[in-house]
XYZ file of C-alpha atoms in Angstrom:
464
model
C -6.743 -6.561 52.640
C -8.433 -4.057 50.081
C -6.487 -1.036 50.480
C -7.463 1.684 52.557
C -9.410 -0.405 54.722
C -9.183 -0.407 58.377
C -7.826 -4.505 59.766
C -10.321 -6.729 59.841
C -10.720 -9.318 63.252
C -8.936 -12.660 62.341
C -12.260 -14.693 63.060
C -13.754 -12.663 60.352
C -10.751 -12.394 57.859
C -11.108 -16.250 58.205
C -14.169 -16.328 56.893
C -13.631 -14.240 53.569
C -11.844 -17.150 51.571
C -15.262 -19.234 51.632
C -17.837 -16.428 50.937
C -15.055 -15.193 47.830
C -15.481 -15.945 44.320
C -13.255 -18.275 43.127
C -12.469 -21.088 41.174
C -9.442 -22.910 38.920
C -8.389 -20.697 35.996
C -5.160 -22.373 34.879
C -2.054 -24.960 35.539
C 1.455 -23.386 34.031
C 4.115 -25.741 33.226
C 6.949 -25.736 30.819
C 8.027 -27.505 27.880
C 10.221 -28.347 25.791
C 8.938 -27.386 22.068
C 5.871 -25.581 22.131
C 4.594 -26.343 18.588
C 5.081 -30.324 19.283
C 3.244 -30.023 22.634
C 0.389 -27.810 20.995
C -0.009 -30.620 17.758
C -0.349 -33.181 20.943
C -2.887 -31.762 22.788
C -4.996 -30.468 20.089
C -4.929 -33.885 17.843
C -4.783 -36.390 21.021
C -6.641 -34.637 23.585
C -8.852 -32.512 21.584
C -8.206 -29.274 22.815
C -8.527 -25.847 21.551
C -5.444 -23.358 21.185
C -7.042 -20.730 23.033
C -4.333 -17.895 22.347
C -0.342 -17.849 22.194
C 1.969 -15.255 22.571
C 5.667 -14.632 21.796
C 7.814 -12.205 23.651
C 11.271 -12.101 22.066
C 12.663 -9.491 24.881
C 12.278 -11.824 27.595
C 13.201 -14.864 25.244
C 10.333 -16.693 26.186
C 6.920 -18.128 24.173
C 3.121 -19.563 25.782
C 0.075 -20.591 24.820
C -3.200 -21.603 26.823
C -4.802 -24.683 25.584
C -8.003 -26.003 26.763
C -11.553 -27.449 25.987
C -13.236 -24.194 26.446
C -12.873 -20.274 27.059
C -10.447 -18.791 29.487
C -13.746 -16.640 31.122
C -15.304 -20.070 32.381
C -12.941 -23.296 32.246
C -9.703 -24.365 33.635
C -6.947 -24.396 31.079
C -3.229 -24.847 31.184
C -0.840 -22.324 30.502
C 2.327 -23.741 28.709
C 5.731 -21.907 28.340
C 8.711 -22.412 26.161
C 11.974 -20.422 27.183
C 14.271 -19.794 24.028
C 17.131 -22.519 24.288
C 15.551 -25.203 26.895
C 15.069 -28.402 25.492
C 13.822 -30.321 28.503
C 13.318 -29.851 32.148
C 12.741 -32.165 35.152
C 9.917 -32.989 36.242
C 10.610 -34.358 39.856
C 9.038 -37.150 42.127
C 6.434 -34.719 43.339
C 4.193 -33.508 40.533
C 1.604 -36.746 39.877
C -0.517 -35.659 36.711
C -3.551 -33.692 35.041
C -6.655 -35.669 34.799
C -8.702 -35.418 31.420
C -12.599 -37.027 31.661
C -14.070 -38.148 28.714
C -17.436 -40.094 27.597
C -15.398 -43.226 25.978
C -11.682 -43.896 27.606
C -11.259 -46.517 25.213
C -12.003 -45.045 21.996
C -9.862 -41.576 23.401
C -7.073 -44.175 24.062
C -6.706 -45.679 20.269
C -7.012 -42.378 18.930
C -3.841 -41.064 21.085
C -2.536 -44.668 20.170
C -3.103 -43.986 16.337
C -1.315 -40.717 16.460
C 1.426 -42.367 18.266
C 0.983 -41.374 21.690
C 2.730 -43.148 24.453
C 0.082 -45.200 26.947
C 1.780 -46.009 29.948
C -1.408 -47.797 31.651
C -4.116 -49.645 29.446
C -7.686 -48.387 30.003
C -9.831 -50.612 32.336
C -11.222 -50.370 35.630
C -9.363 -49.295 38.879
C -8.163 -51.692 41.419
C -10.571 -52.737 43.712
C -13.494 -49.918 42.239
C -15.652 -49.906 39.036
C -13.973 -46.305 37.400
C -12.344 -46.641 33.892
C -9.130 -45.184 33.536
C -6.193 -44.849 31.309
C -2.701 -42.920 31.491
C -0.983 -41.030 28.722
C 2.153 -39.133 28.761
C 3.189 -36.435 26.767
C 5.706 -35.601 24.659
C 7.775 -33.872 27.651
C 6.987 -36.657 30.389
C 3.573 -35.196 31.898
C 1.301 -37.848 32.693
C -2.662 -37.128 32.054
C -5.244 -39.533 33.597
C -8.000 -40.399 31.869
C -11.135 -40.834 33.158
C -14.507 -42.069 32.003
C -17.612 -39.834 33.303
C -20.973 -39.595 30.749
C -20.782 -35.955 31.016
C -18.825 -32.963 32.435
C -18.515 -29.173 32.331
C -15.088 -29.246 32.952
C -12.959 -31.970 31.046
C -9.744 -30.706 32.011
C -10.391 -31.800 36.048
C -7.811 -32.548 37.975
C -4.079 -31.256 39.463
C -2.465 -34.326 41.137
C 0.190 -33.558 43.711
C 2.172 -35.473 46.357
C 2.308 -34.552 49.944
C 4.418 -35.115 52.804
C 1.360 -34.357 55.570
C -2.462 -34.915 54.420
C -3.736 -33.900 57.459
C -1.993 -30.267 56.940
C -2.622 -30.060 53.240
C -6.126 -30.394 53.537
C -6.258 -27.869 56.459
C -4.035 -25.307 54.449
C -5.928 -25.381 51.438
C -9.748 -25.537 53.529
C -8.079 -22.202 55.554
C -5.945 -20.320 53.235
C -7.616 -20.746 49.849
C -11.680 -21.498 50.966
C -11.594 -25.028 49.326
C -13.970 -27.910 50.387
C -13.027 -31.374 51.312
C -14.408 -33.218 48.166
C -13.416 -36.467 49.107
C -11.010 -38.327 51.041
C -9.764 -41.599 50.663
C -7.418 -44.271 52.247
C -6.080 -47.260 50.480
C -3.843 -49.264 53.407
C -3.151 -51.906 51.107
C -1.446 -50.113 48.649
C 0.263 -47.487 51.280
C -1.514 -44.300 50.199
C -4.351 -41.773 51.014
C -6.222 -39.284 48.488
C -7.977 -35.802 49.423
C -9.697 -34.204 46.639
C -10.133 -30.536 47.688
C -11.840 -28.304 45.437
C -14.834 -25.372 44.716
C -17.456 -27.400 43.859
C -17.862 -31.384 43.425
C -15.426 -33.308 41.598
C -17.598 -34.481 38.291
C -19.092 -30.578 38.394
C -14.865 -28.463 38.579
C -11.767 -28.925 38.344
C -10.147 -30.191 41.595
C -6.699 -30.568 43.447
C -5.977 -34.481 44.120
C -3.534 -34.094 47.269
C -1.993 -37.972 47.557
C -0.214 -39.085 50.468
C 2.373 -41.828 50.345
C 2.992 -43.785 53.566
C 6.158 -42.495 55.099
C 7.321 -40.547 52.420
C 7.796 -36.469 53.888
C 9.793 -34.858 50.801
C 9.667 -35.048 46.960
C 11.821 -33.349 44.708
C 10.222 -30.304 42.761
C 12.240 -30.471 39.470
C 11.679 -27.450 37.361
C 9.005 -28.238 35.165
C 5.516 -27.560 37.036
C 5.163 -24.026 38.217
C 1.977 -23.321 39.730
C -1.603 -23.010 39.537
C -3.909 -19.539 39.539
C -7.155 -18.900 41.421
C -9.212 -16.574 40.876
C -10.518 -13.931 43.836
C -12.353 -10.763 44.131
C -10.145 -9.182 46.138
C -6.539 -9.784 46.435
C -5.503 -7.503 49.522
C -7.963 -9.766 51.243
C -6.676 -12.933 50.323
C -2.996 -12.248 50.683
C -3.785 -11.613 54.451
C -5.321 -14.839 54.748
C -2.779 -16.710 53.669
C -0.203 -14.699 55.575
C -2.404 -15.411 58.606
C -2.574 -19.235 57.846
C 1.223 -20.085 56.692
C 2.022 -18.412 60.297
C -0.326 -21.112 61.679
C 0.927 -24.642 59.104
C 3.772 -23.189 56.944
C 4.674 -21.912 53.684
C 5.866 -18.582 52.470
C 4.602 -15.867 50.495
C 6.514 -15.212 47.221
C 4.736 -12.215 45.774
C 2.964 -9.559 47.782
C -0.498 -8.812 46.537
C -0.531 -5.585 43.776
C -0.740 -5.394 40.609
C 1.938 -6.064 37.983
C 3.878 -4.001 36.182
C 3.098 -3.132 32.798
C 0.074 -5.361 32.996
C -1.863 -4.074 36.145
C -3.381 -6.988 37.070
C -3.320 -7.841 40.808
C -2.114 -10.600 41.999
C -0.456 -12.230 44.702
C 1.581 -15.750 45.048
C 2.909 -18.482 47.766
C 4.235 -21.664 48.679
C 2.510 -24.117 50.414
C 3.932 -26.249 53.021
C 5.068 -28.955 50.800
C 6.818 -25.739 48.465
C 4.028 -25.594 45.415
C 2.774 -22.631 44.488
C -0.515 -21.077 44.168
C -1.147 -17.620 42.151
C -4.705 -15.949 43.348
C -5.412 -13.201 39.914
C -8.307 -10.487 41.235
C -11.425 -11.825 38.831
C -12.147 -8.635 37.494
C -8.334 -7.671 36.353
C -7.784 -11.345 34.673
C -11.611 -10.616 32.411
C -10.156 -7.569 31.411
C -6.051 -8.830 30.223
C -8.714 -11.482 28.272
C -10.524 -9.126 26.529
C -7.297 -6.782 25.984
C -5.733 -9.868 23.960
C -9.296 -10.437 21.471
C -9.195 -7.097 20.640
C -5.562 -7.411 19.730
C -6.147 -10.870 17.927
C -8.760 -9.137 15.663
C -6.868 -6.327 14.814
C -4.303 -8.686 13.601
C -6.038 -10.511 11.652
C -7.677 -7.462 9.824
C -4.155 -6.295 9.099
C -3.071 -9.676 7.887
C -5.847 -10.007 5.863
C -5.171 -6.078 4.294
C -2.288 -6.851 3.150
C -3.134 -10.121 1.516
C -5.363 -8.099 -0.291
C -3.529 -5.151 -0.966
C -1.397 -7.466 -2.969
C -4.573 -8.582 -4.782
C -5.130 -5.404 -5.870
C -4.784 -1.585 -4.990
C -9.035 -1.061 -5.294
C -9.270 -2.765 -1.719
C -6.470 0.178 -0.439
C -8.962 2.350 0.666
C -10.447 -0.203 3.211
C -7.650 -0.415 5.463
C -7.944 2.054 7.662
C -11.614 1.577 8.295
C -12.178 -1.777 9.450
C -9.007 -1.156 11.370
C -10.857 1.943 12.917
C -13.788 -0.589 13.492
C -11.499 -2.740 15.566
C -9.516 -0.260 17.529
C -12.259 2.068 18.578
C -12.391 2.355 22.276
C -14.379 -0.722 23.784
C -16.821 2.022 26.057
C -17.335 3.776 22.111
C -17.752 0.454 20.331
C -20.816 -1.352 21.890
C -22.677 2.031 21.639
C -25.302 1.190 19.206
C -25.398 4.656 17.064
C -28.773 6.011 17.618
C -28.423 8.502 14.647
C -26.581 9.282 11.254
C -24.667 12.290 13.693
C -23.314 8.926 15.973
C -22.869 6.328 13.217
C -20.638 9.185 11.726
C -18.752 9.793 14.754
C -17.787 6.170 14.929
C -17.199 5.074 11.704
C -16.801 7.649 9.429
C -19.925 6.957 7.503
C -23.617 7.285 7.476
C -24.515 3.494 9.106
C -22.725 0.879 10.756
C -23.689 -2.048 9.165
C -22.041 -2.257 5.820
C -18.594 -1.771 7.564
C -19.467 -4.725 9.879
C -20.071 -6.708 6.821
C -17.696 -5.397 4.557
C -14.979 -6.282 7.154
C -16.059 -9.830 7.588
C -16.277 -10.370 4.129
C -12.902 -9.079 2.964
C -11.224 -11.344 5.538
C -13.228 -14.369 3.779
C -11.841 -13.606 0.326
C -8.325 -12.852 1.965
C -8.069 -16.087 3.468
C -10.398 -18.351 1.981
C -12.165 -19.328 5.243
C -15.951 -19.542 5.363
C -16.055 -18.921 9.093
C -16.153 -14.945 8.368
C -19.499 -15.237 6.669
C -21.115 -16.491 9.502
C -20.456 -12.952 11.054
C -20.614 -11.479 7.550
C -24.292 -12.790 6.932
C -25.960 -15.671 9.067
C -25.323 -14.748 12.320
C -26.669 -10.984 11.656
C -29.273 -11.994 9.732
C -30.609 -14.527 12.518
C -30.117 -11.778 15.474
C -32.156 -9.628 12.791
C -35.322 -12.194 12.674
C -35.244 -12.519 16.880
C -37.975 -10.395 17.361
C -36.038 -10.177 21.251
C -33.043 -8.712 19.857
C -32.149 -5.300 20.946
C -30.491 -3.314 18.126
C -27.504 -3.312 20.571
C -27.780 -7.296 20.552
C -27.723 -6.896 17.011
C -24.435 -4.801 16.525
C -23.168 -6.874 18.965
C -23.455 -9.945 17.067
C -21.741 -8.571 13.871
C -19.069 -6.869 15.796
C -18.301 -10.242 17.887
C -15.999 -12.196 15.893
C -13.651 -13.086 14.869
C -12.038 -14.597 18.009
C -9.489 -16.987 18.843
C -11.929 -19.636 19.367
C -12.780 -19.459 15.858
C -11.266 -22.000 13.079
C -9.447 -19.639 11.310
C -7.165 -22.108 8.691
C -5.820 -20.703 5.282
C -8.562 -22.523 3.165
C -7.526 -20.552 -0.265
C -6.268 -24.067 -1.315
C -9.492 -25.307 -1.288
C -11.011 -26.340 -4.672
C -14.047 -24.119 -4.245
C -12.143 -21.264 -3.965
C -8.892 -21.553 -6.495
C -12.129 -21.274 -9.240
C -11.537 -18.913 -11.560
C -14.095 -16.614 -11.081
C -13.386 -16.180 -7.264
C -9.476 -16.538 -7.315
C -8.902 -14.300 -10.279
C -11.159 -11.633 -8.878
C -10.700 -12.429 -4.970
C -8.988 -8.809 -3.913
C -11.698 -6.799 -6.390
C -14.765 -9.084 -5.299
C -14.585 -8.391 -1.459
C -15.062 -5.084 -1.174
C -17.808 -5.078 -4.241
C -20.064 -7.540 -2.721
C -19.354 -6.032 0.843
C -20.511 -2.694 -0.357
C -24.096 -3.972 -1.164
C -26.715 -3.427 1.345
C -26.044 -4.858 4.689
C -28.444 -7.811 5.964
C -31.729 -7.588 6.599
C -34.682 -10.228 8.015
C -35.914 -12.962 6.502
C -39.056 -11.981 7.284
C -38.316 -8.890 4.394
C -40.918 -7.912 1.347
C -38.130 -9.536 -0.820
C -36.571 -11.794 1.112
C -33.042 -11.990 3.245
C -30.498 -9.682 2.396
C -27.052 -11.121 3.097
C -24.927 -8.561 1.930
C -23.152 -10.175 -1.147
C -23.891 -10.183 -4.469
C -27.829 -8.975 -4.044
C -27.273 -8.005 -7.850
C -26.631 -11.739 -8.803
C -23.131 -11.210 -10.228
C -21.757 -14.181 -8.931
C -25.002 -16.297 -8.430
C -23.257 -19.397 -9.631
C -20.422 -19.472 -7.694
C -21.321 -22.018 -4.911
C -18.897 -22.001 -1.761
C -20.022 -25.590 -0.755
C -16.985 -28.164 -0.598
């Protein structure tokens, strides 16, 4: 219950889970080499490495993978603890469940890259569905499943239960989920229940399967949980307390925030022991945000000191685009309405040419083209949307890079070991950056991209 509030009547505390906001935001499970699980799921799967963190004091090491941003699809959440080679994965945890347009072509592809297929693709028994299996590198097992289209290709948590009957009431009670779908196959001794937010080809859902006469599985130490998202979670925690009185379970983590992070959360078992983590919505949007701004202030200092061993000319623009990075989020999407503000902020009379100075320099420190889409193209085309606010505009400049961005060491490349971008590359940046930032298309002389409007390097073409 949110705090300070007086206790609500159990008839209407029941109510709160379905009128919350909520849905999946990620599966965490561990494994046994990080790097060799990330190389899997990215080549195999096709998923994106959505951030990954390291923290040596705790001697542990995750990373969320998944096919889309953290703010709007289910991911997983993988861990690697220093020293621990494999785990056990137990007779209870079934599998993830990826869909995807062509099972058959995804299968040969994992097949190619020597992935192990533990059931060919083809339809189900007795149904017209086309599935595969695929395990990974540490034993998880991820269903395949062919649907034309899907917001969510990462859709399914399989788990084995003792009691349908009281999973599906636990989950509808304590957590606000729907009854998706339930199904009951006598002749091959098990039942299905599909609970979820949503239907199951729109979200991600929780596959609940029942085996006849089997009460217990082992939990193994391999699967941890799943997080849900909720808008409040004082409310929620009392909920479930109210409903594991009622059908079991325990509560493992009080709701509050946590320390050193501050976002509020609260955890519990169900009745058949697997745990469920509900985050407050607005606290998890923020830790997201916390990490871009850190990823981008990495990579400018990365990229600094790639160039300051270029040469010592690109010293002096250090501290500002680090400035431009680090000032205070409530500061930075300010649009400066005057010289007075731009100053205030940057240091300078505009705003612009540090926006594409930045961009630029990383570029030329790492050879990667995907910093001159912020550097020129994508400014330039918020520039010519007669819509766009000038906020819109800074907005778009300022944006990236992120971690969703393909952000390779490309200095290899033959376009850009040329001579007369590789022997100049720590001298160029911040020359060409210091032109004139972009202007419209629609200009008396035409687009202004920021780089070389002085035709110094006219024949330098970056295409591959």
């Amino acid at each position: 219950m949110a705090e300070g509030s007086a206790a609500v009547p159990s008839t209407e505390l029941l109510e709160w889970p379905k009128k919350d906001k909520r849905r999946f935001l990620h599966a965490v499970y561990r494994v046994g080499d990080l790097d060799r699980t990330i190389k899997f799921y990215t080549e195999c799967f096709g998923m994106k490495l959505l951030r990954k963190r390291d923290i040596p004091e705790e001697k542990y090491s995750n990373a969320f993978l998944g096919f889309g941003p953290e703010e709007s699809h289910f991911v997983v959440e993988l861990t690697y603890n220093y020293g621990v080679s494999s785990y056990d994965i137990g007779t209870g945890f079934g599998h993830f469940a990826i869909a995807t347009p062509d099972v058959y072509k995804m299968v040969e592809d994992i097949r190619a890259k020597g992935g192990n297929i533990t059931r060919e693709p083809g339809p189900v028994k007795g149904g017209s569905s086309v599935i595969a299996f695929v395990k990974d590198p540490d034993g998880y097992i991820f269903e395949l499943i062919q649907r034309a289209s899907t917001p969510e290709p990462l859709c399914q948590v399989m788990l084995r239960v003792g009691d349908l009957d009281r999973s599906v009431k636990f989950y509808e009670k304590a957590l606000g989920m729907k009854l998706v779908k339930k199904v009951d196959r006598p002749e091959y001794k098990y039942s299905i229940a599909m609970m979820g937010y949503a239907e199951e080809h729109e979200t991600t859902v929780l596959e609940l399967t029942y085996n006849y006469g089997v009460t217990e599985y082992t939990k193994g130490n391999a699967y941890a949980q799943v997080a849900i998202s909720t808008d409040d979670v004082y409310k929620s925690g009392e909920v479930v307390e109210h409903v594991i009185q009622e059908l079991g379970g325990k509560v493992t983590r009080k709701p509050g925030p946590i320390p050193g992070i501050n976002t509020k959360i609260t955890s519990f078992l169900d009745p058949d022991g697997w745990k469920t983590v509900l985050v407050d919505n607005e606290d998890f949007l923020k830790e997201l945000n916390q990490f871009k701004e850190l990823g981008s202030g990495v990579l400018l200092w990365k990229s600094s000191q790639v160039n300051l061993d270029l040469g010592n000319d690109t010293k002096n623009l250090v501290p500002d685009d680090i400035n431009c990075w680090q000032t205070p989020e409530d500061m930075r999407y300010k649009k400066p309405v005057s010289v007075c503000e731009a100053r205030k902020l940057y240091g300078s009379s505009g705003y612009k040419d540090e926006l594409v100075r930045a961009r630029t320099r990383l570029f030329f420190a790492t050879g990667n083209r995907t910093f001159l889409d912020y550097a020129t193209t994508n400014f330039a085309a918020a520039a010519d949307d007669e819509t766009t606010t000038d906020k819109g505009i800074f907005d778009c400049a300022e944006a990236g890079p992120d971690q969703f961005d393909d952000l390779s060491d490309e200095r290899e490349k033959t376009w850009f070991t040329e001579p007369s971008i590789a022997g100049n590359a720590g001298l160029v940046a911040p020359l060409i950056a210091h032109h004139d930032h972009p202007t419209r298309s629609s200009a008396s002389n035409g687009p202004n991209f920021g780089l070389d409007i002085v035709g110094i390097f006219e024949k330098v073409h970056l295409d591959s």
